[in-house]
């Protein structure tokens, strides 16, 4: 498979999921008061966190495949599985936004995030094996930490549901910081 | 027509249909219980099967047109017809997800799949004729088996509606297996 | 403006509009009978006609810009106006699908089609002037006939609303036939 | 990051937001009268203004990045922030369309526009710094005027809500005019 079409399809799906998320934020058509904004607040926070999550997925996906030349069927279908977990995010995010203090939606959301991250871990190891990428050790350490945070978040969300967002936020801060550190170190090496 | 714009448009439509599917999975905004998840279960299964179907369409479409250099008007419009059948999948999937034990939605869904596959058979033969692709015999055998399974599924769905998903799943397993066999044989031939 | 980004954006918008159309075909979630299909029939016909219309727009847009090298601001903004009229089609199509025997939705739909076609006529003449395309005379004759059909459709739709679809269908048959004639003559000239 | 994938993702998100906007214009399915069109009129005006706003964002984004060779992480994430503000436009536009005479929706809408424009100002200065673009002085003057208009609009919208659209329209007329002036001066310099 040509890498360009593979990336373009992945990008299109991610862009659509990112934008479909917002369809759940419906400001009340029968009220124009400030209080109707505070009612939407939990949904809005859910939206912000998932938006950043999907943006991070896109940026990480780009960096992973920028080093890739060969896309085989295994990589193709694991990537489709990753898109599948991502495609469930609008539904699980909306449910958690509606019930920010309930454990079932919180655990479902954290499970969705965890399953995505496990799939990405598999995808990354497949890509690394297939393309003989050498600088992969650091990435794996980062991913194990990320997986640890996701698992912990899943467990804490049973007792304190809003932690599903807090745990994911910590995870995202680490990923985005690493991107900037990577950027700086690359600049210094020039 | 430039092949790139043709493929990009097809990919965009497939990516949007794939993602629009999920809009039908609405977790209840007035309940956060586990039982509300089991209620959504048939819709979820419908979603999973159709998601894999559309992903397979995309992968097969890619492999078909990776060998192509000329896109004439006939190919263009048969491709648009294929996209048309695909575009109906969110509606027919949602209806079957709502009524998993009713024969009318099951037959409609299986008919949708069958009409798509007949259109793809025509598209493939047009592409093969126009571009003098030599290794097309094996593909046609596979497609006749696939068409047989689709027709059988349509008939069985009259008596046992959930078979519409089972029949399609068998079909998809065959297609995806063939992709992997093709991948391995290509590797061995290198 | 780079032609590639211009075309890619146009294609993305057209692909999304094409796919959003189907969101209006909602099979009833409380009924699985055959009669619920006949109720959806007018909406389905509306969907089919508008789907073919948007596909034709996309094909024509491609042929027009395949001959183009320069995209200036005028072309850019007239193209955006054309996309604007297209973006209204899901709303006007759905309304007409709901009220196939009412003149207001029928006239609104035909007006939408007419305004789009006038915009495309302006776009085409801008493109022809800017890029010194020589084989434009035939195109203009075709477009005047098309405009005549659209205007006639708009008037007839006042008295017989379903003609809004019949008139557009006649127009589309002419356009698509011309594409095939063009294809054949090009083949013969080789 | 490759500039092509960055632009393609941005374009996809903008194209989807542009098209999702129209989902809020629902013509009444229980009425086919002319008066139902006048009821939709405020929503339609809201749609038109935001449609032009997003089209302008896309055109400006193109011109900005047509001069760019390097995309670093800072540019990437400020761009994602700009897409975030844009993604809220369908929700804030729909709310204002429902309550054209209420100050809360009007202020929220104008705030959304202002936050986007501040983000674009930061994005532009990052891009200019990183790529040593020399002709940036004129752009900045234009942007300060634009920011002034946005801030004024926000304040006036408290007292006269419909001004949120009038203020943005003035802003857009200036931006689009500047594009045409830029186009003409470029032609004369040839």
XYZ file of C-alpha atoms in Angstrom:
760
model
C 0.000 0.000 0.000
C 1.205 3.432 -0.866
C 2.036 5.305 2.328
C 0.432 8.535 1.068
C -3.016 7.017 0.616
C -2.702 5.210 3.959
C -1.849 8.467 5.746
C -4.494 10.461 3.893
C -7.235 8.002 4.867
C -6.088 7.949 8.509
C -6.011 11.757 8.562
C -9.471 12.019 7.042
C -10.954 9.651 9.624
C -9.211 11.472 12.512
C -10.294 14.890 11.175
C -13.915 13.747 10.930
C -13.928 12.199 14.429
C -12.369 15.376 15.825
C -15.128 17.461 14.271
C -18.020 15.081 14.977
C -17.206 15.386 18.689
C -18.567 18.924 18.718
C -22.000 17.775 17.508
C -22.662 16.690 21.090
C -22.262 20.204 22.418
C -25.727 21.554 21.779
C -26.461 24.868 23.422
C -30.159 24.897 24.461
C -32.377 26.323 21.709
C -35.054 27.338 24.234
C -32.800 29.358 26.536
C -30.221 32.090 26.000
C -29.199 32.565 29.645
C -25.732 32.330 31.179
C -26.888 29.397 33.356
C -27.425 27.284 30.247
C -23.695 27.663 29.643
C -22.833 26.263 33.078
C -25.072 23.265 32.356
C -23.028 22.537 29.242
C -19.744 22.918 31.190
C -19.094 19.191 31.913
C -19.742 18.335 28.256
C -17.382 21.124 27.267
C -14.576 19.817 29.495
C -15.160 16.320 28.071
C -14.911 17.858 24.598
C -11.671 19.731 25.334
C -9.877 16.677 26.764
C -10.939 14.344 23.933
C -10.124 17.004 21.323
C -6.564 17.258 22.670
C -6.384 13.434 22.835
C -7.303 13.057 19.142
C -4.939 15.897 18.139
C -2.148 14.100 20.026
C -3.048 10.829 18.272
C -2.714 12.607 14.938
C 0.646 14.221 15.796
C 2.067 10.935 17.159
C 0.769 9.022 14.145
C 2.519 11.489 11.890
C 5.868 11.172 13.697
C 5.641 7.370 13.704
C 4.919 7.056 9.983
C 7.302 9.836 8.894
C 10.060 7.245 9.425
C 8.219 4.496 7.554
C 8.644 3.268 4.007
C 6.764 -0.085 3.963
C 3.093 -0.569 4.890
C 2.124 -4.229 4.962
C -1.252 -5.795 5.686
C -0.562 -6.321 9.383
C 0.255 -2.620 9.874
C -2.776 -1.718 7.768
C -5.255 -3.698 9.848
C -3.792 -2.790 13.242
C -4.066 0.826 12.099
C -7.729 0.211 11.201
C -8.240 -1.240 14.693
C -6.699 1.923 16.165
C -9.122 4.009 14.074
C -11.959 1.820 15.331
C -11.210 2.631 19.000
C -10.877 6.299 18.060
C -14.244 6.214 16.278
C -15.939 5.199 19.550
C -14.626 8.282 21.369
C -17.476 10.664 20.355
C -20.029 8.218 21.869
C -18.088 7.463 25.061
C -17.113 11.128 25.525
C -20.719 12.286 25.161
C -21.929 9.688 27.676
C -19.301 10.686 30.239
C -20.068 14.370 29.591
C -23.691 13.618 30.494
C -22.780 11.673 33.645
C -19.515 13.056 34.944
C -20.089 11.557 38.431
C -21.075 8.004 37.327
C -18.560 5.197 37.328
C -19.896 3.142 34.347
C -19.387 5.919 31.745
C -16.044 6.857 33.331
C -14.736 3.288 33.229
C -16.025 2.830 29.669
C -14.232 6.001 28.573
C -10.965 5.007 30.271
C -11.264 1.523 28.774
C -11.692 3.099 25.333
C -8.503 5.139 25.863
C -6.596 2.095 27.201
C -7.626 -0.155 24.284
C -6.534 2.533 21.843
C -3.146 2.886 23.529
C -2.535 -0.879 23.590
C -3.349 -0.973 19.859
C -0.933 1.916 19.205
C 1.777 0.059 21.160
C 1.309 -2.964 18.885
C 1.237 -0.729 15.805
C 4.442 0.986 16.840
C 6.293 -2.276 17.467
C 5.139 -3.611 14.075
C 6.318 -0.435 12.354
C 9.660 -0.505 14.178
C 10.246 -4.183 13.278
C 9.249 -3.796 9.651
C 11.296 -0.665 8.983
C 14.382 -1.222 11.154
C 13.989 2.049 13.027
C 16.850 2.300 15.508
C 15.806 5.085 17.910
C 12.828 3.169 19.305
C 13.989 2.362 22.857
C 13.044 5.752 24.318
C 9.634 5.592 22.698
C 8.860 2.272 24.345
C 9.727 3.523 27.841
C 7.397 6.446 27.306
C 4.658 4.123 26.133
C 4.938 1.837 29.145
C 4.571 4.852 31.456
C 1.565 5.950 29.384
C 0.018 2.488 29.633
C 0.603 2.497 33.391
C -1.190 5.837 33.733
C -4.101 4.585 31.592
C -4.509 1.422 33.679
C -4.331 3.389 36.934
C -6.898 5.853 35.566
C -9.242 2.986 34.720
C -9.034 1.692 38.308
C -9.343 5.091 40.041
C -12.346 5.953 37.778
C -14.325 3.187 39.536
C -14.184 5.164 42.797
C -13.868 8.715 41.518
C -15.323 8.980 37.962
C -13.979 12.452 37.005
C -10.482 10.989 37.319
C -10.982 9.484 33.847
C -10.347 12.987 32.491
C -7.627 13.889 35.010
C -5.663 10.707 34.284
C -5.889 11.195 30.527
C -4.846 14.850 30.915
C -1.696 13.822 32.822
C -0.952 11.324 30.065
C -1.434 13.957 27.351
C 0.752 16.525 29.142
C 3.578 13.952 29.193
C 3.179 13.137 25.477
C 3.018 16.759 24.353
C 5.982 17.741 26.589
C 8.005 14.919 25.054
C 7.235 16.242 21.581
C 8.587 19.647 22.554
C 11.696 18.156 24.228
C 12.253 16.078 21.086
C 11.880 19.244 18.983
C 14.410 21.179 21.070
C 16.971 18.373 21.155
C 16.679 18.011 17.396
C 17.315 21.729 16.994
C 20.382 21.577 19.266
C 21.788 18.638 17.330
C 21.744 20.551 14.083
C -9.389 11.997 -14.906
C -6.302 12.093 -12.771
C -6.122 8.931 -10.682
C -5.008 10.857 -7.578
C -8.093 13.051 -7.400
C -10.306 10.049 -8.141
C -8.745 8.063 -5.269
C -8.751 11.036 -2.899
C -12.469 11.655 -3.469
C -13.297 7.956 -3.001
C -11.234 7.852 0.193
C -12.895 10.983 1.559
C -16.392 9.564 0.952
C -15.446 6.189 2.509
C -13.807 7.897 5.515
C -16.912 10.010 6.123
C -19.309 7.048 5.805
C -17.113 5.035 8.179
C -17.291 7.807 10.749
C -20.954 8.729 10.253
C -21.853 5.144 11.182
C -20.952 5.832 14.796
C -23.486 8.667 15.044
C -26.138 5.964 15.434
C -24.583 4.635 18.612
C -26.078 7.008 21.136
C -25.572 5.993 24.733
C -28.667 7.078 26.715
C -28.271 10.588 28.145
C -30.770 9.857 30.938
C -29.105 6.699 32.259
C -25.565 5.784 33.276
C -26.203 2.156 34.243
C -24.527 -0.982 32.895
C -27.895 -2.215 31.584
C -28.012 0.709 29.139
C -24.864 -0.746 27.594
C -26.511 -4.117 26.977
C -29.396 -2.341 25.268
C -26.934 -0.760 22.857
C -25.225 -4.141 22.227
C -27.067 -5.113 18.981
C -26.359 -1.663 17.525
C -22.743 -2.051 18.530
C -22.409 -5.426 16.788
C -24.048 -3.911 13.687
C -21.516 -1.096 13.896
C -18.514 -3.425 14.213
C -19.489 -5.586 11.213
C -20.243 -2.624 8.937
C -17.066 -0.833 10.081
C -14.976 -3.858 9.057
C -16.947 -4.082 5.784
C -16.166 -0.471 4.848
C -12.519 -0.858 5.897
C -12.306 -3.929 3.626
C -13.911 -1.961 0.780
C -11.246 0.687 1.198
C -8.350 -1.810 1.276
C -9.687 -3.714 -1.761
C -10.300 -0.454 -3.627
C -6.735 0.517 -2.979
C -5.299 -2.769 -4.265
C -7.486 -2.646 -7.388
C -6.517 0.892 -8.358
C -2.838 0.567 -7.394
C -2.475 -1.324 -10.700
C -4.436 1.241 -12.705
C -3.208 4.041 -14.932
C -6.329 5.058 -16.930
C -9.646 6.205 -15.405
C -12.333 6.651 -18.061
C -15.921 7.819 -17.635
C -17.344 4.307 -17.334
C -14.995 3.458 -14.456
C -15.746 6.850 -12.887
C -19.525 6.376 -12.863
C -19.497 2.718 -11.807
C -17.251 3.831 -8.943
C -19.809 6.532 -8.052
C -22.509 3.827 -8.071
C -20.358 1.767 -5.671
C -20.066 4.816 -3.398
C -23.837 5.243 -3.599
C -24.484 1.729 -2.229
C -21.877 2.360 0.449
C -23.549 5.638 1.416
C -26.756 3.751 2.243
C -24.978 1.508 4.768
C -25.313 3.872 7.786
C -29.124 3.933 7.310
C -29.556 0.195 6.682
C -27.095 -0.720 9.472
C -28.909 1.483 11.988
C -32.279 -0.026 11.048
C -31.001 -3.582 11.408
C -29.296 -2.627 14.694
C -32.710 -1.486 15.965
C -34.514 -4.649 14.783
C -32.000 -7.485 14.834
C -34.756 -10.134 14.797
C -36.874 -8.678 11.952
C -36.570 -9.993 8.428
C -37.314 -6.770 6.466
C -34.291 -4.814 7.834
C -32.090 -7.922 7.563
C -33.019 -8.527 3.916
C -32.592 -4.819 3.119
C -29.126 -4.820 4.689
C -28.066 -7.988 2.830
C -29.469 -6.556 -0.404
C -27.403 -3.412 0.158
C -24.261 -5.539 0.571
C -25.109 -7.671 -2.493
C -25.756 -4.646 -4.733
C -22.455 -3.151 -3.634
C -20.581 -6.363 -4.418
C -22.169 -6.754 -7.870
C -21.154 -3.145 -8.614
C -17.591 -3.866 -7.462
C -17.493 -6.948 -9.726
C -18.441 -4.755 -12.703
C -15.918 -2.103 -11.636
C -13.168 -4.667 -11.346
C -13.848 -6.188 -14.779
C -13.893 -2.676 -16.332
C -10.588 -1.841 -14.669
C -9.031 -5.149 -15.744
C -10.157 -4.696 -19.380
C -9.075 -1.089 -19.602
C -5.643 -1.596 -18.071
C -4.670 -5.071 -19.350
C -4.039 -6.451 -15.879
C -2.949 -10.076 -16.291
C -3.292 -11.574 -12.792
C -7.074 -11.202 -12.672
C -8.249 -14.813 -12.864
C -7.763 -15.565 -9.159
C -9.586 -12.385 -8.205
C -12.666 -13.372 -10.181
C -12.928 -16.797 -8.533
C -12.791 -15.127 -5.143
C -15.473 -12.675 -6.185
C -17.837 -15.378 -7.403
C -17.524 -17.159 -4.035
C -18.158 -13.823 -2.323
C -21.243 -13.211 -4.475
C -22.489 -16.720 -3.678
C -22.143 -16.075 0.059
C -23.970 -12.712 -0.281
C -26.869 -14.283 -2.178
C -27.123 -17.146 0.308
C -27.060 -14.632 3.191
C -29.898 -12.687 1.584
C -32.035 -15.841 1.400
C -31.209 -17.137 4.903
C -31.904 -13.659 6.372
C -35.596 -14.099 5.422
C -35.890 -16.969 7.944
C -33.197 -16.036 10.448
C -32.508 -12.247 10.329
C -29.253 -12.132 12.383
C -27.657 -14.248 9.651
C -27.277 -11.023 7.623
C -24.341 -10.220 9.924
C -23.029 -13.776 10.149
C -22.997 -14.200 6.357
C -21.226 -10.885 5.829
C -18.695 -11.770 8.551
C -17.825 -15.042 6.782
C -17.386 -13.094 3.554
C -15.132 -10.524 5.244
C -12.984 -13.202 6.919
C -12.349 -14.723 3.469
C -11.422 -11.366 1.925
C -9.099 -10.323 4.739
C -7.449 -13.787 4.843
C -6.817 -13.535 1.105
C -5.129 -10.173 1.621
C -2.764 -11.732 4.142
C -2.081 -14.778 1.931
C -1.390 -12.406 -0.975
C 0.982 -10.429 1.292
C 2.903 -13.539 2.337
C 3.191 -14.967 -1.178
C 4.465 -11.629 -2.435
C 7.100 -11.622 0.307
C 8.194 -15.164 -0.577
C 8.478 -14.279 -4.253
C 10.918 -11.493 -3.583
C -3.084 29.570 -4.715
C -1.762 26.142 -5.431
C -4.253 24.278 -7.594
C -3.802 21.037 -5.601
C -4.919 22.533 -2.285
C -7.795 24.322 -4.033
C -9.007 21.064 -5.602
C -8.477 19.051 -2.407
C -10.567 21.495 -0.364
C -13.354 21.537 -2.973
C -13.333 17.738 -3.097
C -13.475 17.449 0.691
C -16.477 19.804 0.905
C -18.292 17.976 -1.936
C -17.536 14.564 -0.389
C -18.914 15.687 2.974
C -22.078 17.213 1.469
C -22.632 14.035 -0.565
C -22.413 11.950 2.588
C -24.341 14.296 4.898
C -27.328 13.980 2.526
C -27.904 10.424 3.737
C -28.325 11.564 7.347
C -31.840 12.632 6.385
C -32.851 9.098 5.426
C -33.779 7.747 8.828
C -35.561 4.407 8.743
C -38.094 4.364 11.629
C -36.579 2.921 14.814
C -40.009 1.877 16.119
C -41.088 -0.131 13.072
C -39.488 -2.866 10.977
C -42.318 -3.348 8.460
C -42.188 -3.096 4.693
C -44.673 -0.194 4.789
C -42.098 1.942 6.637
C -39.936 1.595 3.534
C -42.643 2.987 1.257
C -43.010 5.965 3.596
C -39.306 6.729 3.131
C -39.603 6.365 -0.677
C -40.023 10.099 -1.570
C -37.011 10.968 0.625
C -35.064 8.199 -1.082
C -35.849 9.523 -4.575
C -34.847 13.006 -3.414
C -31.615 11.502 -2.118
C -30.850 9.652 -5.373
C -31.362 12.715 -7.584
C -29.306 15.048 -5.384
C -26.576 12.398 -4.996
C -26.231 12.170 -8.796
C -26.323 15.989 -9.008
C -23.415 16.375 -6.568
C -21.462 13.560 -8.270
C -21.949 15.383 -11.599
C -20.784 18.641 -10.004
C -17.644 16.875 -8.848
C -16.922 15.300 -12.265
C -17.551 18.583 -14.118
C -15.425 20.503 -11.615
C -12.624 18.070 -12.239
C -12.794 18.401 -16.036
C -12.914 22.198 -15.812
C -9.893 22.516 -13.538
C -7.845 19.760 -15.211
C -7.125 22.366 -17.906
C -6.266 25.120 -15.430
C -2.900 26.367 -14.251
C -3.699 29.697 -12.521
C -6.139 30.144 -9.636
C -6.667 33.802 -8.790
C -8.807 35.348 -6.055
C -11.841 35.830 -8.279
C -11.887 32.149 -9.249
C -11.313 31.221 -5.608
C -14.280 33.195 -4.275
C -16.683 32.274 -7.079
C -15.751 28.662 -6.341
C -16.541 29.259 -2.647
C -19.926 30.697 -3.718
C -20.554 27.528 -5.752
C -19.705 25.440 -2.670
C -22.101 27.596 -0.643
C -25.056 26.777 -2.931
C -24.040 23.123 -2.829
C -23.922 23.183 0.971
C -27.603 24.176 1.074
C -28.653 21.096 -0.931
C -28.964 18.699 2.070
C -31.451 21.106 3.730
C -33.490 21.871 0.591
C -33.447 18.211 -0.521
C -34.699 17.025 2.878
C -37.496 19.598 2.873
C -38.652 18.617 -0.604
C -38.370 14.929 0.355
C -40.789 15.642 3.219
C -43.250 17.607 1.029
C -42.981 16.245 -2.489
C -46.382 17.711 -3.482
C -45.832 21.250 -2.096
C -44.755 24.087 -4.337
C -42.685 26.138 -1.830
C -40.085 23.383 -1.168
C -40.048 22.457 -4.875
C -39.401 26.042 -5.984
C -36.774 26.508 -3.263
C -34.975 23.347 -4.411
C -35.075 24.366 -8.089
C -33.879 27.851 -7.146
C -30.971 26.291 -5.270
C -30.043 24.281 -8.385
C -30.421 27.320 -10.660
C -28.274 29.577 -8.438
C -25.587 26.899 -8.384
C -25.612 26.576 -12.162
C -25.431 30.342 -12.731
C -22.430 30.444 -10.367
C -20.782 27.579 -12.266
C -21.349 29.451 -15.556
C -19.526 32.484 -14.115
C -16.785 30.252 -12.728
C -16.311 28.551 -16.065
C -16.079 31.814 -18.000
C -13.549 33.167 -15.458
C -11.466 30.011 -15.783
C -11.654 30.098 -19.593
C -10.591 33.780 -19.730
C -7.786 33.414 -17.250
C -6.280 30.287 -18.790
C -6.882 30.860 -22.533
C -8.725 27.571 -22.991
C -9.709 27.341 -26.644
C -12.328 24.557 -26.753
C -14.888 26.475 -24.683
C -17.578 27.266 -27.269
C -19.265 23.869 -27.066
C -19.293 24.039 -23.290
C -21.141 27.344 -23.300
C -23.886 26.065 -25.606
C -24.399 23.125 -23.303
C -24.548 25.416 -20.311
C -27.155 27.697 -21.868
C -29.374 24.663 -22.566
C -28.819 23.536 -18.973
C -29.740 26.982 -17.660
C -32.855 26.976 -19.811
C -33.930 23.607 -18.384
C -33.303 24.848 -14.822
C -35.379 27.998 -15.354
C -38.196 26.018 -16.958
C -38.068 23.530 -14.057
C -38.364 26.383 -11.558
C -41.499 27.671 -13.311
C -43.163 24.268 -13.799
C -42.454 23.378 -10.140
C -44.921 26.117 -9.089
C -47.765 24.136 -10.683
C -46.452 20.586 -10.416
C -43.898 20.342 -7.559
C -42.421 16.876 -8.367
C -41.173 18.361 -11.661
C -38.285 19.872 -9.651
C -36.764 16.370 -9.652
C -37.837 15.494 -13.215
C -36.336 18.696 -14.642
C -33.057 18.206 -12.786
C -32.928 14.560 -13.922
C -33.266 15.607 -17.595
C -30.472 18.128 -17.039
C -28.225 15.499 -15.431
C -28.856 12.952 -18.202
C -27.685 15.545 -20.745
C -24.533 16.368 -18.747
C -23.565 12.751 -18.148
C -24.273 11.796 -21.793
C -22.023 14.634 -22.925
C -19.237 13.323 -20.711
C -19.492 9.927 -22.386
C -19.655 11.441 -25.893
C -16.609 13.552 -25.029
C -14.854 10.382 -23.804
C -15.614 8.473 -27.015
C -14.617 11.313 -29.353
C -11.363 11.699 -27.476
C -10.710 7.978 -27.903
C -11.446 8.158 -31.653
C -9.106 11.118 -32.094
C -6.190 9.207 -30.675
C 6.303 17.598 10.202
C 5.732 17.512 6.488
C 3.900 20.653 5.419
C 1.620 18.717 3.043
C 0.131 16.494 5.738
C -0.212 19.492 8.077
C -2.114 21.471 5.421
C -4.224 18.479 4.380
C -5.336 17.840 7.978
C -6.141 21.529 8.531
C -8.107 21.630 5.280
C -10.046 18.483 6.174
C -11.037 19.884 9.581
C -12.045 23.257 8.063
C -14.024 21.543 5.269
C -15.907 19.411 7.792
C -16.695 22.356 10.097
C -17.894 24.375 7.081
C -20.250 21.581 6.114
C -21.419 20.645 9.623
C -22.664 24.221 10.040
C -25.525 23.516 7.649
C -26.830 20.670 9.812
C -28.362 23.347 12.041
C -30.541 24.684 9.244
C -33.440 22.299 9.482
C -36.463 23.291 7.451
C -39.610 22.183 9.369
C -40.705 18.667 8.356
C -44.306 19.382 9.411
C -44.788 22.538 7.348
C -44.162 23.479 3.721
C -45.322 27.097 3.885
C -43.416 30.233 2.984
C -43.688 31.471 6.598
C -41.531 28.551 7.752
C -38.773 30.035 5.598
C -38.962 33.397 7.369
C -38.674 31.592 10.712
C -35.404 30.042 9.545
C -34.115 33.432 8.278
C -32.022 34.409 11.372
C -30.382 30.950 11.351
C -29.697 31.377 7.651
C -28.008 34.756 8.136
C -25.941 33.241 10.964
C -25.006 30.446 8.582
C -23.996 32.790 5.754
C -21.738 34.959 7.951
C -19.987 31.997 9.604
C -19.622 30.220 6.235
C -17.805 33.265 4.816
C -15.746 33.505 8.028
C -14.528 29.894 7.718
C -13.865 30.303 3.973
C -11.765 33.383 4.792
C -9.890 31.418 7.469
C -9.079 28.779 4.879
C -7.905 31.292 2.245
C -5.768 33.210 4.792
C -4.332 29.971 6.154
C -3.354 29.002 2.642
C -1.590 32.303 1.928
C 0.243 32.187 5.259
C 1.566 28.654 4.794
C 2.313 29.001 1.075
C 5.417 30.919 2.198
C 6.395 28.352 4.819
C 8.966 25.585 4.686
C 9.387 24.541 8.355
C 6.588 23.376 10.657
C 7.789 22.924 14.222
C 5.860 21.726 17.267
C 4.947 25.227 18.447
C 3.364 26.071 15.078
C 1.666 22.669 15.056
C -0.020 23.112 18.437
C -0.975 26.764 17.972
C -2.567 25.644 14.693
C -4.467 22.919 16.602
C -5.645 25.618 19.043
C -6.877 27.684 16.078
C -8.764 24.613 14.786
C -10.229 24.159 18.288
C -11.764 27.673 18.288
C -13.034 27.058 14.764
C -14.610 23.755 15.826
C -16.775 25.616 18.363
C -18.276 27.857 15.670
C -21.121 25.485 14.642
C -22.354 25.387 18.269
C -22.013 29.124 18.955
C -23.440 30.046 15.532
C -26.484 27.816 16.038
C -27.120 29.302 19.498
C -26.931 32.860 18.200
C -29.126 31.908 15.241
C -31.756 30.741 17.747
C -31.510 33.897 19.877
C -30.474 36.741 17.616
C -31.664 39.374 20.128
C -30.001 37.905 23.270
C -26.721 39.248 24.535
C -25.251 36.022 26.024
C -25.159 34.096 22.721
C -23.973 37.220 20.876
C -21.103 37.822 23.301
C -20.174 34.125 23.263
C -20.063 34.160 19.456
C -17.950 37.329 19.316
C -15.650 35.907 21.998
C -15.234 32.775 19.884
C -14.248 34.931 16.885
C -11.884 37.059 18.989
C -10.129 34.045 20.538
C -9.646 32.567 17.083
C -8.157 35.794 15.743
C -5.767 36.181 18.692
C -4.615 32.596 18.083
C -4.102 33.339 14.371
C -2.054 36.432 15.296
C 0.227 34.249 17.433
C 0.386 31.607 14.697
C 1.324 34.200 12.093
C 4.083 35.713 14.217
C 5.481 32.223 14.922
C 5.443 31.405 11.224
C 7.064 34.726 10.296
C 9.838 34.288 12.896
C 10.564 30.690 12.007
C 10.687 31.210 8.250
C 12.215 34.705 7.942
C 9.355 36.064 5.864
C 10.126 39.676 5.065
C 6.796 41.130 3.835
C 5.055 40.740 7.194
C 4.712 44.339 8.338
C 1.571 45.058 6.321
C -0.040 41.890 7.548
C 0.423 42.885 11.166
C -1.181 46.300 10.696
C -4.172 44.604 9.095
C -4.379 42.155 11.969
C -4.332 44.861 14.633
C -7.241 46.613 12.878
C -9.043 43.273 12.699
C -8.444 42.645 16.402
C -9.727 46.136 17.197
C -12.933 45.481 15.244
C -13.411 42.110 17.005
C -12.980 43.665 20.462
C -15.359 46.513 19.632
C -17.880 43.983 18.284
C -17.677 42.033 21.539
C -18.459 45.168 23.548
C -21.252 46.445 21.287
C -22.857 42.958 21.246
C -23.618 43.371 24.971
C -26.021 46.231 24.147
C -27.090 45.315 20.619
C -26.676 41.528 20.062
C -27.109 41.439 16.236
C -23.957 43.562 16.000
C -21.953 40.345 16.540
C -22.730 39.558 12.884
C -22.382 43.129 11.619
C -18.956 43.561 13.255
C -17.691 40.270 11.875
C -19.038 41.147 8.422
C -17.094 44.431 8.411
C -13.988 42.510 9.433
C -14.504 39.958 6.654
C -15.092 42.628 3.994
C -11.727 44.185 4.927
C -9.906 40.826 4.760
C -11.431 39.809 1.445
C -10.828 43.262 -0.083
C -7.191 43.064 0.985
C -6.875 39.718 -0.781
C -8.145 41.270 -4.007
C -5.887 44.331 -3.656
C -2.958 41.998 -3.011
C -3.952 40.027 -6.133
C -4.114 43.127 -8.335
C -0.823 44.595 -7.073
C 0.859 41.270 -7.705
C -0.490 41.267 -11.262
C 0.770 44.840 -11.861
C 4.215 43.967 -10.563
C 4.610 41.210 -13.088
